[in-house]
Structure formats: C-alpha cells, structure tokens
Short mmCIF file of C-alpha atoms and ligand atoms in Angstrom, two decimals:
data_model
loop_
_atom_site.label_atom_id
_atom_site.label_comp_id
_atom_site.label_asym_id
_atom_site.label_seq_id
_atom_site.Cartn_x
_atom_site.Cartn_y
_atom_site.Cartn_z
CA UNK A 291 51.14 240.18 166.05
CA UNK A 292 52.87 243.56 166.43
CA UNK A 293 50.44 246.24 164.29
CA UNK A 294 51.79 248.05 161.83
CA UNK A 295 51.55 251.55 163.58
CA UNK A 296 50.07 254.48 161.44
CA UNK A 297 52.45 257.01 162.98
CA UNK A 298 55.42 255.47 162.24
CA UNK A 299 54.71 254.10 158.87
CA UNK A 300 53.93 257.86 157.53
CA UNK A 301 57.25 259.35 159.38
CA UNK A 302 58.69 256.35 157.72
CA UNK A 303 57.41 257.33 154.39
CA UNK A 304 58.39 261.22 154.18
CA UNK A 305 62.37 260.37 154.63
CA UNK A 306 62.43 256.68 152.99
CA UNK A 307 60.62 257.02 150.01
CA UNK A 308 61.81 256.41 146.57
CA UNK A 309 62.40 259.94 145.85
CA UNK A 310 64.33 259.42 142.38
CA UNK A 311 61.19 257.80 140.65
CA UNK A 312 58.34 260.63 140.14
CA UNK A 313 55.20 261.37 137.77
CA UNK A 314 53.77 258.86 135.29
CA UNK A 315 55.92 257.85 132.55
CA UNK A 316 58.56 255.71 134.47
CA UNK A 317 61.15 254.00 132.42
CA UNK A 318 63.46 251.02 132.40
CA UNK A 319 66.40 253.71 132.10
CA UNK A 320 65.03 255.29 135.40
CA UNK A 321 64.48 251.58 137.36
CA UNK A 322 68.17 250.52 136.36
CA UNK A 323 70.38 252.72 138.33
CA UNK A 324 67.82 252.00 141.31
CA UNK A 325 68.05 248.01 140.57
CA UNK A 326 71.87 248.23 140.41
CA UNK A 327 72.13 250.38 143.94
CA UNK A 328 69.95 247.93 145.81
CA UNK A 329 72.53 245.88 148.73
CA UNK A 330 73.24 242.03 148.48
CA UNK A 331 69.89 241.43 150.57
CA UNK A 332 67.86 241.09 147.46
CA UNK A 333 68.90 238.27 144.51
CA UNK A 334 68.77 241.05 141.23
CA UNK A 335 68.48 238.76 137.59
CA UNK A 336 67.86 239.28 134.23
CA UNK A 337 64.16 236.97 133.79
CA UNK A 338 64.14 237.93 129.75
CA UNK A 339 63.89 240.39 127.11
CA UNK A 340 60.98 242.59 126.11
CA UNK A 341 59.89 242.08 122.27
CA UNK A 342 62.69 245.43 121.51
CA UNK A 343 65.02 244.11 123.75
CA UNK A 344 64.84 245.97 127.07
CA UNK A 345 65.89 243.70 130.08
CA UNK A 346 63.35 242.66 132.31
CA UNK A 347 64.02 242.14 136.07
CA UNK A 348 62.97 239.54 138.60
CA UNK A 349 63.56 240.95 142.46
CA UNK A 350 63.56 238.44 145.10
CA UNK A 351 63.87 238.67 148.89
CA UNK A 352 63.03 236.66 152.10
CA UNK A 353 63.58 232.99 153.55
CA UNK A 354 60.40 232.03 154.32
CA UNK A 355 57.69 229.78 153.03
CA UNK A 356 54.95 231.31 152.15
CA UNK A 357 55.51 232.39 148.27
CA UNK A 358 54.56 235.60 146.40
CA UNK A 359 54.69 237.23 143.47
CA UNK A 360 54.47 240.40 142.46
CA UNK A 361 54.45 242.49 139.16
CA UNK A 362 53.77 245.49 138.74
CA UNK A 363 53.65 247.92 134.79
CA UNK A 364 51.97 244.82 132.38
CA UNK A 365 50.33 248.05 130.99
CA UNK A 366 53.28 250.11 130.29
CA UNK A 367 51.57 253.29 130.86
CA UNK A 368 50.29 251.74 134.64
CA UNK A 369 53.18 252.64 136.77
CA UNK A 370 52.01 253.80 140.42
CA UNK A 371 52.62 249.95 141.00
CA UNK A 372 56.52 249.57 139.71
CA UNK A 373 56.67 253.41 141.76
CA UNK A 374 55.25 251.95 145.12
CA UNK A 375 57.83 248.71 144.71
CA UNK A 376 60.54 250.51 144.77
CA UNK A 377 59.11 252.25 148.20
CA UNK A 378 58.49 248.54 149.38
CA UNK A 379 62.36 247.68 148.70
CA UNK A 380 63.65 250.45 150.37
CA UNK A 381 61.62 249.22 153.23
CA UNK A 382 63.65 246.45 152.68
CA UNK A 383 67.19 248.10 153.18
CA UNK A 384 65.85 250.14 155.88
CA UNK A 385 62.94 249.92 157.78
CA UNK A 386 64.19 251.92 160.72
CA UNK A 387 61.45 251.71 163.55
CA UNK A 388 59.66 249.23 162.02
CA UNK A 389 61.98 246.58 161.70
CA UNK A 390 60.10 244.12 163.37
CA UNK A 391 57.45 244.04 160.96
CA UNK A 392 60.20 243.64 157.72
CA UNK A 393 61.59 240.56 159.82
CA UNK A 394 58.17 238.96 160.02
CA UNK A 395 57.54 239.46 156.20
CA UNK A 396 60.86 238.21 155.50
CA UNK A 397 61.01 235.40 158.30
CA UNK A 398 57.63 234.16 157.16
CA UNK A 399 57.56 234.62 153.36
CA UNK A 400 59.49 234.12 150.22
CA UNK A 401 59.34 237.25 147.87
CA UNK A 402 59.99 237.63 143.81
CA UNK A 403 59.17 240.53 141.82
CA UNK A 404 58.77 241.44 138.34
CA UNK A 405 59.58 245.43 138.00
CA UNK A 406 58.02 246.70 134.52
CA UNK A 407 57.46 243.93 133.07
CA UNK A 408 56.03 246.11 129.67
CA UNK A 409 59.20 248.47 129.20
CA UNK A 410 58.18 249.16 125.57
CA UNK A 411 55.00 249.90 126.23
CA UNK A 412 56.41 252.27 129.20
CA UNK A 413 58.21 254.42 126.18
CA UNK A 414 55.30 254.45 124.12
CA UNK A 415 52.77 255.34 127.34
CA UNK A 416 50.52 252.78 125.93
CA UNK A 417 49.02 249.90 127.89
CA UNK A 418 49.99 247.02 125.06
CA UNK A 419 53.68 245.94 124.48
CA UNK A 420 55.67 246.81 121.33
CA UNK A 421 53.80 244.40 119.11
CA UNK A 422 50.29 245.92 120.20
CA UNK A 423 49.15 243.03 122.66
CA UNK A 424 47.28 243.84 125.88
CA UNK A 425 49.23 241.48 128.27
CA UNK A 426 46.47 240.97 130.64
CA UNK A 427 44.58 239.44 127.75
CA UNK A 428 46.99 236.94 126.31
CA UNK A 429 47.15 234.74 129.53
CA UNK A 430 45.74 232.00 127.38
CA UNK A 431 47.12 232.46 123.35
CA UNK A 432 50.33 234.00 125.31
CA UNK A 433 51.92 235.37 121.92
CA UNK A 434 53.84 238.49 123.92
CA UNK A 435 57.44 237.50 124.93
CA UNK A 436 56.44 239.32 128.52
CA UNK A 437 53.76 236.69 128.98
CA UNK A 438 55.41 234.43 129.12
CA UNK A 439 58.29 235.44 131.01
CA UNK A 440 55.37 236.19 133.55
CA UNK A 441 53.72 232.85 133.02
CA UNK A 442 57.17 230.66 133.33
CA UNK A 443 57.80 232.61 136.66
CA UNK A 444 54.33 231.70 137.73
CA UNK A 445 54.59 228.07 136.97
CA UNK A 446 58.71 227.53 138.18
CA UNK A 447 57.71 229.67 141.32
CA UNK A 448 54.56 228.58 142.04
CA UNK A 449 53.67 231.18 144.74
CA UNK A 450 50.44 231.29 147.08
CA UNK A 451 49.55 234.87 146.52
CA UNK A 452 50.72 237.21 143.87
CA UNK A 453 49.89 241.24 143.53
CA UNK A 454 49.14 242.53 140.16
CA UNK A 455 49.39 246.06 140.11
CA UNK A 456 47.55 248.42 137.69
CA UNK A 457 46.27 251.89 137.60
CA UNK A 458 43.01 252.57 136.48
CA UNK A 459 41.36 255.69 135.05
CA UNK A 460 40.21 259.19 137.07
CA UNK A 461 36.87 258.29 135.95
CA UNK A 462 36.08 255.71 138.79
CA UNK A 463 34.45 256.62 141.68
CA UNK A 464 33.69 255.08 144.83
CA UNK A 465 30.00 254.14 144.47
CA UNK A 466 27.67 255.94 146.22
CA UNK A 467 30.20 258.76 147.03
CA UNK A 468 31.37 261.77 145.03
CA UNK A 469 34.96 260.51 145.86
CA UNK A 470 37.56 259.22 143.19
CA UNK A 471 38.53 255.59 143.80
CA UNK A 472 41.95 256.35 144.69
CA UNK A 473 42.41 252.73 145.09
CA UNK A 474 40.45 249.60 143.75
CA UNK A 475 40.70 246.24 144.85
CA UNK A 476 39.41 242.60 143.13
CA UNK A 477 39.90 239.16 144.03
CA UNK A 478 39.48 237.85 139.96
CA UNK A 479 36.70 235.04 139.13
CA UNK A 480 37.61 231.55 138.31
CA UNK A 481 34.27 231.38 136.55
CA UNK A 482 31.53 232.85 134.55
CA UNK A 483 29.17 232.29 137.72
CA UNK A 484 32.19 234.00 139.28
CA UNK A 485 32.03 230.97 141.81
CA UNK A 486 33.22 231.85 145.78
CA UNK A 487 35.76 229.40 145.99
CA UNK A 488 38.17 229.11 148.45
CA UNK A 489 41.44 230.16 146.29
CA UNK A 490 39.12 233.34 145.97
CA UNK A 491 37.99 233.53 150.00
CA UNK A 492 41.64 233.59 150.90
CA UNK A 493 42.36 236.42 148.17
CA UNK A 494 39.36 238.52 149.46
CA UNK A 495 40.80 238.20 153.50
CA UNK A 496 43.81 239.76 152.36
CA UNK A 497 41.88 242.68 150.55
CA UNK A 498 40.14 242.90 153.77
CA UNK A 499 43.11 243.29 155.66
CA UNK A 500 44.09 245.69 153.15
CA UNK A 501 40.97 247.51 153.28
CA UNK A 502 40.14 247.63 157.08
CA UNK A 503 44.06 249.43 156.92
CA UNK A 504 43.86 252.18 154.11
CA UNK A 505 40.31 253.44 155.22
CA UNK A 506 42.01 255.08 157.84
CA UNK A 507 44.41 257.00 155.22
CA UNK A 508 42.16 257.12 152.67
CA UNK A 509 38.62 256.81 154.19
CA UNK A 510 35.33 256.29 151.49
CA UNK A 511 38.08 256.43 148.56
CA UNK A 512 38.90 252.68 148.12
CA UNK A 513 36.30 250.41 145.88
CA UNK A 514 35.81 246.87 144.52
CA UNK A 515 36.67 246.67 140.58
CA UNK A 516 34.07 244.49 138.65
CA UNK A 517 34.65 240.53 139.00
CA UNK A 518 33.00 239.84 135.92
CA UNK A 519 34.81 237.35 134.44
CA UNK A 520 37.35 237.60 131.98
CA UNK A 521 38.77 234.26 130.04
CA UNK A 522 41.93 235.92 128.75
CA UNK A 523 42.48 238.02 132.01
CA UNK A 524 46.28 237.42 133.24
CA UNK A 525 44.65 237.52 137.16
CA UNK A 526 41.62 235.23 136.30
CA UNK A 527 43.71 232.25 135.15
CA UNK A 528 46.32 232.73 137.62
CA UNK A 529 43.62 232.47 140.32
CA UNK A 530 42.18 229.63 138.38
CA UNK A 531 45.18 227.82 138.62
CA UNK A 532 45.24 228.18 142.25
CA UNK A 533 47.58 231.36 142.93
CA UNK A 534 45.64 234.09 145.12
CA UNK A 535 45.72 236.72 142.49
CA UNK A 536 45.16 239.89 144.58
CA UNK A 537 44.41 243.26 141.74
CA UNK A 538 45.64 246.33 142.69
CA UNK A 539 44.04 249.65 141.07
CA UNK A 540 45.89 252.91 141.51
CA UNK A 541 43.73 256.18 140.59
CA UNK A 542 43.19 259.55 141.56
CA UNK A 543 43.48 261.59 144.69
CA UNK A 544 42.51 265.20 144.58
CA UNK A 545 45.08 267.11 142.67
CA UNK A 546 47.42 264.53 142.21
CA UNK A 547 47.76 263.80 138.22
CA UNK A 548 51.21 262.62 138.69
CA UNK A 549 49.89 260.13 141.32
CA UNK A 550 52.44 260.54 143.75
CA UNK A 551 50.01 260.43 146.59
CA UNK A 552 48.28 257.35 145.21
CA UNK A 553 51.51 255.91 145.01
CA UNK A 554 52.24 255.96 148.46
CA UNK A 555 48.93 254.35 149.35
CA UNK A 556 49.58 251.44 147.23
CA UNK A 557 52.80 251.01 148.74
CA UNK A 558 50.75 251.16 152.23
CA UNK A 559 48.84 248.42 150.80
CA UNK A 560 50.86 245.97 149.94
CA UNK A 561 53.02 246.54 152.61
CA UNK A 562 49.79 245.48 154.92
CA UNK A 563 48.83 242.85 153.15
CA UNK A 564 52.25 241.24 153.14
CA UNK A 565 52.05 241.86 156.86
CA UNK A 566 48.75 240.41 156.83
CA UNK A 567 49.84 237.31 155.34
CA UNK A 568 53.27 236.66 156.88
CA UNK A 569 51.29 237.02 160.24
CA UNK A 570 47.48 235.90 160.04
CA UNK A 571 46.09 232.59 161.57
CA UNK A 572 43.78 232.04 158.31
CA UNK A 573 42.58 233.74 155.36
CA UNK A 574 39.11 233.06 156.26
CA UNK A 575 37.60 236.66 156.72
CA UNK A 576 35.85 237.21 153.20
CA UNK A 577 32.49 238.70 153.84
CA UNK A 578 33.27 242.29 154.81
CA UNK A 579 34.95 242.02 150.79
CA UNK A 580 31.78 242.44 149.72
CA UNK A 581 30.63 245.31 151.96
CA UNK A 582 33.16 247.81 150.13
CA UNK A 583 31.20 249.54 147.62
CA UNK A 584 31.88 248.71 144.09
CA UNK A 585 33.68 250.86 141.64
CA UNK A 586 31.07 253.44 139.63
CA UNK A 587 32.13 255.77 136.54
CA UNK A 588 30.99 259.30 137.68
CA UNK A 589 34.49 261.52 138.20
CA UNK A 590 35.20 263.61 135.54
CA UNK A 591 38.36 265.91 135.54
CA UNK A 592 36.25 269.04 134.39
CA UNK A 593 33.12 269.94 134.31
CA UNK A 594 31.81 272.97 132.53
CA UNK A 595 28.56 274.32 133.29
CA UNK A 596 26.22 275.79 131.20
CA UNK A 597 28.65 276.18 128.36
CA UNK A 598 27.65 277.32 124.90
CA UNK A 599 28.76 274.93 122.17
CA UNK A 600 28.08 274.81 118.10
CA UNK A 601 25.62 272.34 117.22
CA UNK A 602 23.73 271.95 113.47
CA UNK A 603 24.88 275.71 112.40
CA UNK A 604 23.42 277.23 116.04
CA UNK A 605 24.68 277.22 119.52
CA UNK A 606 23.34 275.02 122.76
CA UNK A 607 24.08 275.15 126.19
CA UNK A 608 25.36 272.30 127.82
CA UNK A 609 27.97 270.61 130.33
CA UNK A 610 30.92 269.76 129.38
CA UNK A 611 33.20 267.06 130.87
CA UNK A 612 36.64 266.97 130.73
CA UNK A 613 38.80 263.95 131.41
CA UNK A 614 42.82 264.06 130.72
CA UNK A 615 44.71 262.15 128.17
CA UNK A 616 48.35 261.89 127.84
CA UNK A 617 50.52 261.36 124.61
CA UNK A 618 53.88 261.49 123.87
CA UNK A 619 55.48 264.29 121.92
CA UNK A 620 59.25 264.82 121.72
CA UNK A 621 59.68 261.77 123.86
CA UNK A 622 57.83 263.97 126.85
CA UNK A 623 54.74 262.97 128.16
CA UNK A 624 51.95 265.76 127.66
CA UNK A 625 48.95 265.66 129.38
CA UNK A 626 45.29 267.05 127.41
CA UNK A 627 41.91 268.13 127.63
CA UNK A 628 40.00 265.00 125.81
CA UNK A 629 35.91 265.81 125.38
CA UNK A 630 34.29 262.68 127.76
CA UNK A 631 30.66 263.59 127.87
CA UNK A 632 28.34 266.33 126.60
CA UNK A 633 24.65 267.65 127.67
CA UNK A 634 23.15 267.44 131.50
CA UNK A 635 26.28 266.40 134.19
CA UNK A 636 24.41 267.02 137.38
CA UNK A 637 24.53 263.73 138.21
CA UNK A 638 28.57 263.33 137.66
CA UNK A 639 31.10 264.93 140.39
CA UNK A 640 34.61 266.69 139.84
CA UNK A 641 37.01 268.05 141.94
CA UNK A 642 36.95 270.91 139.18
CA UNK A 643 33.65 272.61 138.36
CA UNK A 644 34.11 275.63 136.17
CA UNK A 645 31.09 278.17 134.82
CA UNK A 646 31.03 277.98 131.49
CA UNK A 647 28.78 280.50 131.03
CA UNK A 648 31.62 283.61 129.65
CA UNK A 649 34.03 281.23 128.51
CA UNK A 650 34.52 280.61 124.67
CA UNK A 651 33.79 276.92 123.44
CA UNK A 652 37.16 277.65 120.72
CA UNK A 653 39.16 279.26 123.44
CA UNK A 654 38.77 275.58 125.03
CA UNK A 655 39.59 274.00 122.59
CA UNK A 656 43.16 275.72 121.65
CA UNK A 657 44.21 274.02 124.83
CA UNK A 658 42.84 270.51 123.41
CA UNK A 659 45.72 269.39 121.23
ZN1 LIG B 277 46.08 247.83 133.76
#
C-alpha cells in the first residue's frame, strides 16, 4: 500500500480545507449551503427530522464493500467532528496529489454519514437534544427521534466499522504528561469485565493505525478515554452488536479554543484510518492500544497562583483554576471564566499560569459572567 505521505497531506490541508465552517457553535444553517454545493459523487438525503424539525442528513460515497458509518455532533455542542467531515468530503471532490489514496478508500469501501445529527442541541450549545436527552445514553430506551434515525441507519446499513465523533473537555490530559489530550481514542466495552473480544481487537488495530499516524503531528498529545463500561452508551451497544465502534475525542491544542487545529487532526485521523481499513491485510494489531497512555484530568485553562480570596469574613491565599464555559446570549456563543478548583494546584498544568499575587479576587470575577 501507497502511504499516506505527511508532506502532501498538510499542503493538501492549507488550500482544501473547509474554510466556510469555523469556531464551535456550527449550525444546520451553516452545513446546508455546504451539503447542497457538494458534486453528484456523493448520494445527499434527507434520513429524518430532529424533535423541532431541522433536517437531518445522511452522506454517502464509495463502491466498495467494506461498510462504514460515520456521525459526527450527537452532542450538539461537540462539533470538531461534523467540522473535520466536511474536510474529509472535500477530499472527496478533490484530492489533488493524493488521489490514489481517495480511490483506494472509495474502491475498497462503502461510506454513509450522518452530519449533525443533534441540530437542536447545536442552537442551544448543549450536549442533549431539544427534549433534554443525552443521545449517547438512550441507545437502549431510544426515546430521542435522532436515536433512532441513528439506530435504523445502523441496523438497514449494517456497516463493519463506524466513527463516532465527540469532543471532550480541556480538562484531559495525556497521562503522565503536562500535555492536553488533543485527541482521545476508545474502542467501547461489550461488557462490564470490558471483555477483549475480537469485534473490539479489530476496533483497537484501527486506533493503532490511527495512533502510530497522528504521533507524528501531534506527538505525546493523543490518549485512551476510559472503557469502563457504559449500558446506555450509543458506542457500547453498537460494538455489542458487532459494528467496530471506533470513539473519536476532539480537545485542546495550545491556544486553540475555537479548535480549529484540533479539527484538522481529527480529519487526519479518520482519513488514516479509512486508509487503514480500505488497505490492511487484518485488523489484528491490538496490543500497542494499550500502550497509549490513558486519559488523566489535570489541564486547567488558568491557573492563579497564590491568589488572595474571601473565606469565613477573612482572606486566604490559594490557587485558583480556571476552566472555560460557553453559553449562549443573543444567539452568540460567549465563552467564560467558570471557578474549577480552589487551594494547592501544583500538581495540575496549564498552558496559562498567572501570579495572583497583585491581582484583585473581584476584579476576576467582573469577567466571570
Ligand atoms: Zn460527546
């Protein structure tokens, strides 16, 4: 197999990206115009309506036999994913020098995506849909329109390998490193006793693929998410069921809040491990899966040091840590100081460490609403 050169693939990226979808809160009415201007190649339909009536879209491209599915924005507020699939379809209409490797993904494998599949939570920037449910816990009661949109396309499809894509907080590090986990991987458990089985030993090759590729982008940021198991997890019964559920955790890269760096590794990501599996002679390689470190909680946006806050009518000093929050206000998405932890942050890394030592505790907090 031809590799998929470095090189080219980040000259590729600087001209070819989707340039028209940017920052966090991405919306059906930005995805449409983009659906509507993509050529004949791909099959565009209508899957279903969100619970307030927002069309949902199912994307499919290639010949070949080797299903997958993809979805990307089942938390509406998670949308590096539905960003980097747009970057993956322009591949698709142009993949200039590195057409050879788009033939082999579309010669060998047979494609369908779900963009945004949680438009009303995408308006809302909240992770559940309009009626409040957390899609990727109603795999089993299913009482969200959206799951089962997802779920019918599962079972009517029934692909090999699917990629759910999610982003996950800036407060995951790579364990044992002071580095954000810019990207998190997990091949979901069938079981409490999270059982190796072989649906899973096939998921983990491809993460291995995936991995062995991005460390040399991203080197020391990428980490395993936690395969305890959940029973209402959308990825856990999909992989129960026998469909390679591959989880895909955007998060933080140094300075990048809108995560438009992060979004161009998790289209480098899936990109490989479509590669991987239009072109690999097994999905045997596991073991080095469980050599990536796990993801630990340690990043904080801010730290202040030694800062002097009111406590019981006096004044300590203590560190502060800061992590972001977003709300929406005028139907703009504002991002804010939130209080994470208080009292001794030595052992917790930022990218931002400020002296809190001359700064006023209420001057800080004007800037928290
Ligand atoms: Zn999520």
């Amino acid at each position: 197999m031809n590799s998929l050169d470095t090189h080219i693939l980040e000259n590729w990226y600087q001209i070819n990206y989707e340039s028209q979808l940017q920052g966090r809160r991405i919306l059906f009415d930005d995805i449409e115009p983009l659906i509507k201007k993509l050529s004949n190649k791909f099959k565009k339909e209508i899957l279903g309506y969100s619970e307030n009536n927002i069309p949902i879209y199912k994307i499919s491209i290639g010949t070949g036999s080797i299903k997958i599915l993809s979805w990307s924005q089942m938390h509406g507020n998670e949308s590096t994913g539905t960003k980097a699939l747009f970057d993956l379809f322009n591949f698709f209409e142009n993949s200039g020098d590195l057409e050879s490797i788009k033939d082999q993904i579309l010669k060998q494998c047979m494609l369908q995506f779900i963009v945004l599949l949680n438009p009303d939570g995408a308006i809302k920037f909240t992770r559940e849909n309009a009626n409040n449910i957390d899609l990727n816990r109603d795999a089993v009661d299913r009482k969200a329109i959206e799951s089962n949109l997802l779920r019918n396309t599962l079972e009517i499809f029934n692909p090999k390998f699917c990629f759910n894509l999610h982003d996950q907080r800036t407060i995951f590090n790579v364990a044992g490193t002071k580095n954000p986990a810019t990207l998190s991987f997990l091949a979901p458990s069938e079981d409490l006793e999270r059982t190796i089985t072989n649906g899973r030993i096939e998921t983990m090759s491809v993460i291995v693929a995936m991995n062995n590729f991005l460390q040399q982008f991203i080197p020391n940021q990428i980490g395993r998410y936690t395969d305890e198991f959940y029973p209402t997890a959308t990825g856990d019964n999909f992989q129960k069921l026998g469909h390679n559920t591959i989880l895909i955790e955007a998060g933080h890269f140094k300075g990048d809040y809108s995560r438009e760096i992060t979004r161009k590794y998790n289209f480098y990501a899936l990109l490989n491990g479509l590669y991987f599996i239009a072109t690999a002679n097994d999905f045997k390689n596991f073991k080095p899966y469980f050599k990536i470190p796990n993801n630990d909680k340690m990043f904080l946006d801010i730290i202040y040091k030694n800062l002097k806050i009111p406590k019981n009518n006096s004044q300590i000093t203590t560190d502060v840590g800061i992590q972001y929050k977003f709300k929406i206000e005028n139907d703009e998405l504002i991002m804010y100081k939130s209080i994470e932890k208080e009292g001794d942050l030595s052992e917790y890394f930022t990218f931002n460490m400020i002296n809190g030592e001359k700064l006023n505790y209420y001057d800080l907090k004007l800037s928290n609403s």
